[in-house]
Short mmCIF file of C-alpha atoms and ligand atoms in Angstrom, two decimals:
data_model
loop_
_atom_site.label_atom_id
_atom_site.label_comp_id
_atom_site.label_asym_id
_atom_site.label_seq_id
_atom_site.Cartn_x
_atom_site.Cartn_y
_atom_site.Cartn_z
CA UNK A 266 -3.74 85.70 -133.44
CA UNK A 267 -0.86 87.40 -132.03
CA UNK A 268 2.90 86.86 -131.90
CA UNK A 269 4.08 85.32 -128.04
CA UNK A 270 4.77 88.37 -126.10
CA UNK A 271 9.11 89.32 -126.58
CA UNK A 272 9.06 87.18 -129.65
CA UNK A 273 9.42 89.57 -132.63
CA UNK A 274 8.98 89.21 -136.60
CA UNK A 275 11.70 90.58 -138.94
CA UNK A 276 9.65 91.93 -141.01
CA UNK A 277 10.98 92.28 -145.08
CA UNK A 278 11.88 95.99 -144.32
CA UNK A 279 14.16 95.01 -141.68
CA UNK A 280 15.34 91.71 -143.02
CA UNK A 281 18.66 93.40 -145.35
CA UNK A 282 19.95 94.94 -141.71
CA UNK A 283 20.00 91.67 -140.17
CA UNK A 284 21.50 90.11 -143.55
CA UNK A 285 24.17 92.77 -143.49
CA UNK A 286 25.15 92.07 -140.14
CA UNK A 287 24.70 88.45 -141.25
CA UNK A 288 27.28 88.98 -143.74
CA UNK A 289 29.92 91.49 -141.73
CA UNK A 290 29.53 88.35 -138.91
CA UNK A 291 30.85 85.80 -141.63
CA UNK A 292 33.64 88.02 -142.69
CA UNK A 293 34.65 88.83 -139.69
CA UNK A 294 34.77 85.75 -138.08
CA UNK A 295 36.43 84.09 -141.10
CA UNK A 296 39.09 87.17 -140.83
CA UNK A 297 40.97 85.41 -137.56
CA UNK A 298 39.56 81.57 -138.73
CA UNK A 299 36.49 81.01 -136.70
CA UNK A 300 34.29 78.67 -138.09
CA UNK A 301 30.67 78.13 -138.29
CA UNK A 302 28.84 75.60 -135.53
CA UNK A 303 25.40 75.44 -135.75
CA UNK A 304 24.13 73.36 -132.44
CA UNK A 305 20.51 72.77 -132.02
CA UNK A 306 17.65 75.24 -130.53
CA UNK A 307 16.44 72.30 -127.97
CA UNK A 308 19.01 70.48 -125.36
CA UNK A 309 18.54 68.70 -122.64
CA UNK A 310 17.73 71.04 -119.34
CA UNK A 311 20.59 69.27 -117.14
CA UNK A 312 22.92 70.68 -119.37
CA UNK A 313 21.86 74.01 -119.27
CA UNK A 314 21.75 73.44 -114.68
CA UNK A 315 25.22 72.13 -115.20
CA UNK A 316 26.94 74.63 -117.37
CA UNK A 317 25.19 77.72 -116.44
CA UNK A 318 24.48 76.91 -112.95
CA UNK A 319 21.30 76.38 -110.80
CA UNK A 320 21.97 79.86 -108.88
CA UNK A 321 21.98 81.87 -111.86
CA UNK A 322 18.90 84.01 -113.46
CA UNK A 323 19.17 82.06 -116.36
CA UNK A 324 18.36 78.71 -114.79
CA UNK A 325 16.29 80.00 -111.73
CA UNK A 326 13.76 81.95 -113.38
CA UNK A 327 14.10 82.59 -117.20
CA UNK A 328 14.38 79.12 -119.12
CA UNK A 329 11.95 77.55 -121.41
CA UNK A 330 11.70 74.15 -119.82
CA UNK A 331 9.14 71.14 -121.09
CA UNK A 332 8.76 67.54 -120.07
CA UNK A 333 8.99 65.83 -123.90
CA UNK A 334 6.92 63.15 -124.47
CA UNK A 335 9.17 60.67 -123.26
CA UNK A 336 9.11 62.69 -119.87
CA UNK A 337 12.95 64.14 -120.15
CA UNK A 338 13.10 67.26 -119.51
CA UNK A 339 14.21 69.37 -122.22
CA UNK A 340 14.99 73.22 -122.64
CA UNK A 341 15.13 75.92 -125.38
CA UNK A 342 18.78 77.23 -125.41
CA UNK A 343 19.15 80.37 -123.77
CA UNK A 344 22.43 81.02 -124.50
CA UNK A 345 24.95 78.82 -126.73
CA UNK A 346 28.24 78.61 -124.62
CA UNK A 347 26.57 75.16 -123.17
CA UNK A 348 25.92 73.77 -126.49
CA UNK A 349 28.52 74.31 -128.22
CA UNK A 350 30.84 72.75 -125.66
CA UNK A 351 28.31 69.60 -125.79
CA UNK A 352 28.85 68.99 -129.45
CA UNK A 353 32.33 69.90 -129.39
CA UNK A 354 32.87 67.25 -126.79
CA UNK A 355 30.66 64.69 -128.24
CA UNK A 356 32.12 64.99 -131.67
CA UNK A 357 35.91 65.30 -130.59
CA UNK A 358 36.20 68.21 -131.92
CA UNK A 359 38.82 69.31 -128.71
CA UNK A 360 40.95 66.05 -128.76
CA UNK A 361 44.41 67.02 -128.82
CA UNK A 362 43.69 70.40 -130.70
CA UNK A 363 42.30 73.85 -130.32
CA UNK A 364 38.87 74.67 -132.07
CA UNK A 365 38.18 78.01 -132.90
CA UNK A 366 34.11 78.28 -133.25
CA UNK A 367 31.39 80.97 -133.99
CA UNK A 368 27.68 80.60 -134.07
CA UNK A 369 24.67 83.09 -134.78
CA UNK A 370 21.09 82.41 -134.31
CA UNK A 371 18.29 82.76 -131.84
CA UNK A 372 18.25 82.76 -127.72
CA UNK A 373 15.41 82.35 -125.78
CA UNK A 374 14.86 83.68 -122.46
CA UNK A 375 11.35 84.17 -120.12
CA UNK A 376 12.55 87.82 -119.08
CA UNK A 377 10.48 90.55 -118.54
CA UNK A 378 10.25 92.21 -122.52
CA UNK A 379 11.33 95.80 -122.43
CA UNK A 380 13.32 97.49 -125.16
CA UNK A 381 16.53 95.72 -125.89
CA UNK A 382 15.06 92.85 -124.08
CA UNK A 383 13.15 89.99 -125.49
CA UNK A 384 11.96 86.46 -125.43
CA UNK A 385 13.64 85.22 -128.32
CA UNK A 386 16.50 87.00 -129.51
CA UNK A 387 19.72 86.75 -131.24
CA UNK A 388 23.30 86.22 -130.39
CA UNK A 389 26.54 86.09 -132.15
CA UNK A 390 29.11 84.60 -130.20
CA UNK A 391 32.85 83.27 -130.55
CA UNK A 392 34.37 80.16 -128.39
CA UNK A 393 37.91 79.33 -128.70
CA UNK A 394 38.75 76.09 -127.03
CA UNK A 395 42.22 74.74 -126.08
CA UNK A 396 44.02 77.83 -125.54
CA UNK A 397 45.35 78.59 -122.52
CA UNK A 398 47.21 82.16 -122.98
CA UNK A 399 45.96 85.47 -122.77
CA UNK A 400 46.41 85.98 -126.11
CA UNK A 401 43.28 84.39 -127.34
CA UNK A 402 41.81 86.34 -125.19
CA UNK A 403 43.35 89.40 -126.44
CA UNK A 404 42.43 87.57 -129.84
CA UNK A 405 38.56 87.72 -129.10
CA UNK A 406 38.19 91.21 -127.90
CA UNK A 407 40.18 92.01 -131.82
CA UNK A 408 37.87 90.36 -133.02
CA UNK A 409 34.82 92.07 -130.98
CA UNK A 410 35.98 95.55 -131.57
CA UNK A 411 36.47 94.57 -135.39
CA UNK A 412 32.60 93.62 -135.51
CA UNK A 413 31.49 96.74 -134.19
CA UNK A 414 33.74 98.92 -136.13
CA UNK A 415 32.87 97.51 -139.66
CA UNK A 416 29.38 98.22 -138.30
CA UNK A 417 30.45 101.52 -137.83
CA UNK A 418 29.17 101.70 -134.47
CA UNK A 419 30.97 103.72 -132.11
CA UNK A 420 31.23 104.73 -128.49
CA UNK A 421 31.70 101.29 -127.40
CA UNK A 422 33.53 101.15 -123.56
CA UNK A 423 35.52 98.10 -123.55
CA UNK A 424 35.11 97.12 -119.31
CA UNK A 425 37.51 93.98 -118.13
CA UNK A 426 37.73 92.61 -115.01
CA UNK A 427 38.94 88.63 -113.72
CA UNK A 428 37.17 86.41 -111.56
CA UNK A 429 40.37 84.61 -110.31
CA UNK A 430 41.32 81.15 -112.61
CA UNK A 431 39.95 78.06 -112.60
CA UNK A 432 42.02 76.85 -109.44
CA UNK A 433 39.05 79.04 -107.60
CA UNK A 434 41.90 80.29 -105.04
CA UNK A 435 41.65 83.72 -105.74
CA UNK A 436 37.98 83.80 -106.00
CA UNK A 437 37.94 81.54 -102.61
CA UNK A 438 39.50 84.79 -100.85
CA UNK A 439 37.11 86.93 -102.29
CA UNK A 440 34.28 85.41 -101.90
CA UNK A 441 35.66 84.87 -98.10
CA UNK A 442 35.66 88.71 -98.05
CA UNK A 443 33.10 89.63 -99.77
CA UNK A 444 30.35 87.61 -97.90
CA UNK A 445 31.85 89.27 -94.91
CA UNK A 446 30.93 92.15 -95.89
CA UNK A 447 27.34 91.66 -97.20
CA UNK A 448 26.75 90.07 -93.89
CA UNK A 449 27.64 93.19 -91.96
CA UNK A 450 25.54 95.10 -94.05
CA UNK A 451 22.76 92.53 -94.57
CA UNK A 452 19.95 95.51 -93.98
CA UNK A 453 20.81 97.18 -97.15
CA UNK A 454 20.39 94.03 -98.74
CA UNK A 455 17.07 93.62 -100.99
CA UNK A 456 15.41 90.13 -100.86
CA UNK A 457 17.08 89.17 -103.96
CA UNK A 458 20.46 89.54 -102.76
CA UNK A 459 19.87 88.22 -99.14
CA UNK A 460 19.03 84.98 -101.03
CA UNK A 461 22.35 84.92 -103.28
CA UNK A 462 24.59 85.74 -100.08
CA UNK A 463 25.23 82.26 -99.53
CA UNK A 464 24.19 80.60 -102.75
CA UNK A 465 25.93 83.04 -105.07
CA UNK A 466 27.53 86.14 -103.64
CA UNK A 467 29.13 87.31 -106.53
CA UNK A 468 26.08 87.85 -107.97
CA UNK A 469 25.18 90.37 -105.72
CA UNK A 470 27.20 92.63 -107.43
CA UNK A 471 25.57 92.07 -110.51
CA UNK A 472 22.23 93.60 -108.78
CA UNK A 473 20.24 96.00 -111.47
CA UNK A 474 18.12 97.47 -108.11
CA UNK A 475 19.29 101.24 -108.05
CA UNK A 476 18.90 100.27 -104.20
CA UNK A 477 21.96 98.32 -104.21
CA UNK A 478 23.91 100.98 -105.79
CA UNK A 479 25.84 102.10 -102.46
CA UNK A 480 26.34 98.59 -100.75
CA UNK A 481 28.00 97.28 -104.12
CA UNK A 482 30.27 100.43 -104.13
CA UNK A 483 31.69 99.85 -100.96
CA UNK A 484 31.92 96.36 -101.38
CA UNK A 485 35.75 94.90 -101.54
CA UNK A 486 37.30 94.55 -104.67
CA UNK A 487 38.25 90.72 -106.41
CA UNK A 488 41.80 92.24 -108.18
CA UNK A 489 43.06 93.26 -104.10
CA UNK A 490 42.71 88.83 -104.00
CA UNK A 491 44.14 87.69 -106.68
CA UNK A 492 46.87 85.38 -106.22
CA UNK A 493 50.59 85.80 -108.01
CA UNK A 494 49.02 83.56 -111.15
CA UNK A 495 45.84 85.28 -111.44
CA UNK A 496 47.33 88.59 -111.45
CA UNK A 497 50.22 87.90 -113.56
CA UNK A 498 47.67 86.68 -116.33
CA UNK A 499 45.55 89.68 -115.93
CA UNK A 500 48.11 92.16 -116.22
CA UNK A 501 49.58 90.48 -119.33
CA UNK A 502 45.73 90.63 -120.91
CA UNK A 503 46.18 93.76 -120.20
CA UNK A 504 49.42 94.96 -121.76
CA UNK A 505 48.43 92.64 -124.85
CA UNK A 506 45.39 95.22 -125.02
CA UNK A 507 47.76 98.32 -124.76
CA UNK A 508 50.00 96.81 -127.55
CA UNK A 509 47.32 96.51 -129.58
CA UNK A 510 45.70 99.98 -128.99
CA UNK A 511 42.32 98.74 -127.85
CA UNK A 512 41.17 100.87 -125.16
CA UNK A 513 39.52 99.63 -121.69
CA UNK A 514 38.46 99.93 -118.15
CA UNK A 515 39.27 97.44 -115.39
CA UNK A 516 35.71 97.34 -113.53
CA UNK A 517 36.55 95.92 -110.48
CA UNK A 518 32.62 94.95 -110.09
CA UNK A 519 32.25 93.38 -113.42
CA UNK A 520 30.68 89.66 -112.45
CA UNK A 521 28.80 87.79 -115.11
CA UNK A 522 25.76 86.23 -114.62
CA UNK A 523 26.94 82.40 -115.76
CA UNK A 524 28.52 80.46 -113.21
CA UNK A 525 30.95 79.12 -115.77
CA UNK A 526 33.62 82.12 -116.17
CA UNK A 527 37.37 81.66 -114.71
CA UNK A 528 40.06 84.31 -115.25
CA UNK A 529 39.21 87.25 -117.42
CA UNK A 530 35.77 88.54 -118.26
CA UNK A 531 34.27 91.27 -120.33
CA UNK A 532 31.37 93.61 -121.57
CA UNK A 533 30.99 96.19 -124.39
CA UNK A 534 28.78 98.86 -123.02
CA UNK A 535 27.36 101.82 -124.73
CA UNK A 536 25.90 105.08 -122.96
CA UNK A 537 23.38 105.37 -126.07
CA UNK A 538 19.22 105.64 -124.87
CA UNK A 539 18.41 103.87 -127.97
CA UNK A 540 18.64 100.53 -125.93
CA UNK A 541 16.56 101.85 -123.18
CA UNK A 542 17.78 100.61 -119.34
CA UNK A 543 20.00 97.95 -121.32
CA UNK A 544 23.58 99.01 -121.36
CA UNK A 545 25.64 95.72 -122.40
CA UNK A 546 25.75 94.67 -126.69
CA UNK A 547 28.46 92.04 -125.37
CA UNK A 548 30.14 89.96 -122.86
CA UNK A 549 32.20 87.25 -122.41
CA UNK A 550 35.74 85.95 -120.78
CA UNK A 551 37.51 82.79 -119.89
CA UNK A 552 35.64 79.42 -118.92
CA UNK A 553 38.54 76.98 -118.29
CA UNK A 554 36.39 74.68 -116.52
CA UNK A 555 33.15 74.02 -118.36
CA UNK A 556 34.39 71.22 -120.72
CA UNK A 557 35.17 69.32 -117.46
CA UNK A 558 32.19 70.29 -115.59
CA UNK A 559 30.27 68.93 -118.85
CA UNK A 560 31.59 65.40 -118.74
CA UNK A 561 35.30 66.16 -120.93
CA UNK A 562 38.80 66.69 -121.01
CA UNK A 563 39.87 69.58 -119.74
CA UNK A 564 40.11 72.10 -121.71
CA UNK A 565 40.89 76.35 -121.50
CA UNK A 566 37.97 78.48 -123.38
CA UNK A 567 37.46 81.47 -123.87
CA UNK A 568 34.36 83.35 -125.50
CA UNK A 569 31.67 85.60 -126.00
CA UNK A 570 28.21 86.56 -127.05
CA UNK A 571 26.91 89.38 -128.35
CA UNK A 572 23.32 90.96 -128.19
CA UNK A 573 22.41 91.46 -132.40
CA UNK A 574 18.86 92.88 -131.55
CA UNK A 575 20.91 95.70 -129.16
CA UNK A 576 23.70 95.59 -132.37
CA UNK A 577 21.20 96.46 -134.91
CA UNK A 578 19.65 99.05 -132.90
CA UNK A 579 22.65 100.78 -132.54
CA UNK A 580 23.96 100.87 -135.72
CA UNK A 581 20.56 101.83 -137.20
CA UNK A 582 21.10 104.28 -134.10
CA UNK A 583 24.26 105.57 -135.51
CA UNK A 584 24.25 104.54 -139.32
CA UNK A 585 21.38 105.11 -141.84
CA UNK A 586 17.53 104.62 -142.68
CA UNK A 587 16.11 102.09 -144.17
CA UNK A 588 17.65 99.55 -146.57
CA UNK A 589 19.41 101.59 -149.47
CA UNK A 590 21.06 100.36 -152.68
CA UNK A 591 24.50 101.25 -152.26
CA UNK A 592 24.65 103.41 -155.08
CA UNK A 593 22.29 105.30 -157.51
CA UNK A 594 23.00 104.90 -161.43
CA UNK A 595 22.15 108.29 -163.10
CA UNK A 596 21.65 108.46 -166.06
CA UNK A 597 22.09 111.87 -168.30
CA UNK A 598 21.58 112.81 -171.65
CA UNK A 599 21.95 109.68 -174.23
CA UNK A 600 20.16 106.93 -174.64
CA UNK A 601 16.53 107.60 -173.69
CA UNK A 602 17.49 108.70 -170.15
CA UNK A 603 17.59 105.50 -167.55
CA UNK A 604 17.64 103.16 -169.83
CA UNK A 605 20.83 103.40 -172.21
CA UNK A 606 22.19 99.75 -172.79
CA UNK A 607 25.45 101.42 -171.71
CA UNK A 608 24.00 102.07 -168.36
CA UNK A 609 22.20 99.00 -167.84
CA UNK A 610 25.60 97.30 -168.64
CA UNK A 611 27.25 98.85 -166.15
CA UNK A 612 25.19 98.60 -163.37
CA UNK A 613 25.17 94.67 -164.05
CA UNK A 614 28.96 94.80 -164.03
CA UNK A 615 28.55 97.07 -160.66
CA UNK A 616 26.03 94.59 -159.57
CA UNK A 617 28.84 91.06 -160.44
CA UNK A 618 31.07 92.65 -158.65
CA UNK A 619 28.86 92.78 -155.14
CA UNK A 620 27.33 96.18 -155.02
CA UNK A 621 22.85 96.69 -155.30
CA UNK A 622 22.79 99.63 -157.90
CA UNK A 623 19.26 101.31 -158.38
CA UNK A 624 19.33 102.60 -161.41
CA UNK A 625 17.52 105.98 -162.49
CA UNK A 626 13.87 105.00 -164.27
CA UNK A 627 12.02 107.63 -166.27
CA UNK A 628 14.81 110.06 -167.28
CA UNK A 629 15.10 113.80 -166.02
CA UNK A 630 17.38 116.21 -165.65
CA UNK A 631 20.29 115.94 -163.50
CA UNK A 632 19.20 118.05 -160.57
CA UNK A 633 16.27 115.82 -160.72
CA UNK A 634 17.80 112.67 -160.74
CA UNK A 635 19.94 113.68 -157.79
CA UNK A 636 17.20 114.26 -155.99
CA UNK A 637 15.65 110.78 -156.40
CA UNK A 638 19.16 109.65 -156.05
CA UNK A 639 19.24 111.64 -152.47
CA UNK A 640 15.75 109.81 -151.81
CA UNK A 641 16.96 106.10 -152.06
CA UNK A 642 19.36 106.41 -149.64
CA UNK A 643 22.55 105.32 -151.49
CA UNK A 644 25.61 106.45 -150.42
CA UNK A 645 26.94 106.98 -153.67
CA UNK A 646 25.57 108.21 -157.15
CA UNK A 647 27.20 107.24 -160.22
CA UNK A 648 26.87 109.64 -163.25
CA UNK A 649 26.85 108.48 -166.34
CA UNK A 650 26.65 111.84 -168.80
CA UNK A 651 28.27 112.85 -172.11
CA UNK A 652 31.67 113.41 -170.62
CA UNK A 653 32.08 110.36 -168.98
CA UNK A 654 30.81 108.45 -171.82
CA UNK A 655 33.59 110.06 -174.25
CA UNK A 656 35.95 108.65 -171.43
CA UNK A 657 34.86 105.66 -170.76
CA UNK A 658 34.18 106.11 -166.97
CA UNK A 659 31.85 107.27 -164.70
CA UNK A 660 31.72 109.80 -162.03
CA UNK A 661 31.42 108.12 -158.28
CA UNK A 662 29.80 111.08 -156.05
CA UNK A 663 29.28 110.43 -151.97
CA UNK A 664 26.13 111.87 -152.09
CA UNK A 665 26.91 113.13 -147.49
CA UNK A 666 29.75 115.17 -149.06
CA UNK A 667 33.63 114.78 -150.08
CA UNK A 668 35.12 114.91 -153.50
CA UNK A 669 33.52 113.41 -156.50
CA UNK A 670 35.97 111.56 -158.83
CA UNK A 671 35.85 110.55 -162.25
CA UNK A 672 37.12 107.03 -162.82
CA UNK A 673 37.07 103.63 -164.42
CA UNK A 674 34.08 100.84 -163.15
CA UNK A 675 36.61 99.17 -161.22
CA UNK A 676 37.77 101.74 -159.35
CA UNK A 677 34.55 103.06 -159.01
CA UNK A 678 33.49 99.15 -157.44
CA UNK A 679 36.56 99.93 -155.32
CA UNK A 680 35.28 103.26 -153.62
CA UNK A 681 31.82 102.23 -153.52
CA UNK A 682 32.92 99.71 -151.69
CA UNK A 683 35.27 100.62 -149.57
CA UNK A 684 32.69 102.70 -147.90
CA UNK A 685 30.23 100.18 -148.03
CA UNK A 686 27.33 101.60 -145.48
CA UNK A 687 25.21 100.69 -142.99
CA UNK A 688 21.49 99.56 -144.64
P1 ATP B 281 21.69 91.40 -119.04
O1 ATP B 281 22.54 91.78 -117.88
O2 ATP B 281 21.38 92.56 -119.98
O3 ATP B 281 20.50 90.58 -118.67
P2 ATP B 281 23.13 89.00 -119.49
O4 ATP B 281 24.29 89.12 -118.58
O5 ATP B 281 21.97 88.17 -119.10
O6 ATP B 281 22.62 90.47 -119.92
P3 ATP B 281 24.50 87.38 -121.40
O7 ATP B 281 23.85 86.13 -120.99
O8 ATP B 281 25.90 87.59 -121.06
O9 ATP B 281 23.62 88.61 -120.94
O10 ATP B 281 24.29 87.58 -122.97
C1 ATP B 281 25.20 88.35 -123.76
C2 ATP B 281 24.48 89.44 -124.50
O11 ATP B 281 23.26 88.97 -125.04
C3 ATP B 281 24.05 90.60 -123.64
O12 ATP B 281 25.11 91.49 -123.45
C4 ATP B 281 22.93 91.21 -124.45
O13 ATP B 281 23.47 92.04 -125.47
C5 ATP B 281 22.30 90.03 -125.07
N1 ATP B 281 21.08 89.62 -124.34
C6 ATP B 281 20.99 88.90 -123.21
N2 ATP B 281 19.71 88.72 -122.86
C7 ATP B 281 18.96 89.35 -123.80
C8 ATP B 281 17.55 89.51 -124.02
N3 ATP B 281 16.65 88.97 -123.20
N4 ATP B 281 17.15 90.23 -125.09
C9 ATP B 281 18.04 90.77 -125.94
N5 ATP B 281 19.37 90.64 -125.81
C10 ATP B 281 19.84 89.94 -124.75
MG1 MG B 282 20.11 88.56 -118.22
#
């Protein structure tokens, strides 16, 4: 028996990167006071054709649709946007307030499996609902660069575009235009896109057919449309950005593939090959008009979702090997060499205070240990020798260079931390 194709097990040896990221998600989120919804796997299709839209990829061609028993028609999520506006809707959770909301957990899409595209795979996402300034957007993309910083991945382009706000005025004009122009250039259209023209012309631009390439770059441009409102809450997105010294390109063909977006949206890209032909780890913008579309008050939104399996592979790209302990206890001299009770003390107190210690088993000489201490991985060794036991402390070493310091258990919790790596 076999796995379904795109649908992968995390196997043990991968299982601490995922609960790192895990973790860095919580923190993170928690950091601007997001909190945790956790909306089902399964939802009814017509919300899914509602939110998303029935011209869209998504709903077209890539959901996991089945008639239950009862003969509704049901759907595996294949993104979370949708669901989360459901329950937030159905439980009130928008009445008269904002709600600021992550979730985490598995997507599932019928897409062609490739790397950095699967079947079932993971998103972390953010929605903030009830806001209607450009500083929550602003707020999100903090937020989004945070992630991927404390993941240490870098090399991240930030592109931002706007789709016009929810009055639709702006994107009225351009769609006016840009239909205009597909039509007069219909012959370089592929089938795909002859299709959308009328359906969904926006979309065109979203084409992944090298073909395309040349029609799409002549095609008009949505931020010559905009409309005095449109453009005077782009711009301000904007300078909110400069302020805050997070660094973007307006990509005047940046459309996303959900009908749902108003105003602003948004992608993290990366140039790296380790995703293969996929290029986007996030994207998201404004939605002002899905909790009315869905049956609710109005209310602004904005939010996004990011890609973990593409996450992880980058970082793992960028950071280390496997999962190490974050630091490696040796142990010289006393004691019978690993096992002093003044070692194994410490490395518990290393251990209460957060940090996985592998401590040195069997003894050996320093050089020795330093080599098994190279092999785990750790970032850090801490040496515990006949000097540092006359002090009291122990020497913290970064075992990828920089200056080794002899200090107290606290501080040496501090650095370890501090620098806490990539498994
Ligand atoms: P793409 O253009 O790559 O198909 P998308 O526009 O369909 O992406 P979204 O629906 O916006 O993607 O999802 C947000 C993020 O989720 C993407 O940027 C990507 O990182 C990730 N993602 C989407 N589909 C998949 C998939 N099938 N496998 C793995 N990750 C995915
Ligand atoms: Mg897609």
């Amino acid at each position: 028996m076999q796995a379904v194709r795109g649908m992968n097990d995390v196997l043990p040896a991968e299982a601490a990167r995922w609960q790192f990221v895990e973790g860095v998600i919580r923190e993170v989120a928690a950091g601007y006071g997001y909190r945790e919804i956790r909306p089902p796997l399964v939802e009814k299709s017509a919300l899914f054709c509602a939110a998303i839209g029935e011209a869209t990829d998504i709903v077209e061609k890539e959901m996991y649709s089945f008639a239950d028993r009862g003969g509704e028609s049901l759907s595996l999520r294949p993104e979370a946007t949708a669901g989360c506006m459901r329950a937030g809707i159905e439980h009130g959770l928008f009445h008269n307030r904002g709600a600021r909301l992550w979730y985490a957990g598995p997507m599932f899409r019928r897409e062609r499996p490739q790397k950095g595209r699967y079947r079932q795979f993971h998103q972390f996402g953010v929605e903030a609902v009830g806001w209607r300034g450009p500083d929550i957007d602003a707020e999100i993309l903090l937020l989004g660069a945070r992630f991927f910083r404390r993941l240490g991945i870098r090399g991240l382009r930030l592109e931002i575009n706007t789709l016009g706000g929810a009055g639709g005025e702006s994107r009225a004009r351009y769609r006016a235009a840009l239909v205009d122009y597909l039509q007069k250039n219909q012959a370089d259209l592929d089938e795909d896109s002859r299709r959308r023209l009328h359906k969904n012309p926006l979309r065109v631009l979203d084409s992944k057919n090298p073909a395309m390439a040349g029609v799409i770059a002549g095609a008009p441009q949505i931020t010559d449309c905009l409309n005095a409102a449109d453009e005077e809450f782009f711009s301000a997105l904007r300078g909110l950005l400069d302020a805050a010294a997070v660094a973007y390109t307006v990509n005047p063909r940046l459309v996303r593939g959900l009908d749902y977006y108003t105003g602003p949206v948004f992608e993290f890209v990366t140039d790296s090959e380790s995703l293969g032909a996929q290029n986007a780890v996030c994207a998201g913008g404004r939605y002002d008009g899905l909790a009315e579309t869905l049956g609710g008050r109005p209310a602004p939104a904005a939010g996004f979702a990011c890609g973990l399996e593409r996450i992880i592979a980058l970082a793992a790209a960028e950071g280390g090997g496997g999962a190490a302990p974050d630091a490696y206890l040796i142990d010289v001299g006393e004691g019978d060499g690993g096992g002093a009770s003044d070692a194994l003390a410490i490395a518990e107190t290393m251990r209460d205070a957060g940090l996985a210690i592998q401590c040195n088993r069997g003894g050996g000489a320093m050089k020795k240990q330093m080599k098994r201490a190279h092999r785990s991985g750790a970032a850090f060794a801490v040496i515990l020798a006949a000097d540092e036991r006359a002090a009291g402390k122990v020497t913290v070493k970064p075992m990828h260079g920089g200056e080794q310091r002899t200090v107290g258990i606290k501080d040496a919790v501090q650095i370890i931390k501090s620098e806490k790596q990539w498994p």
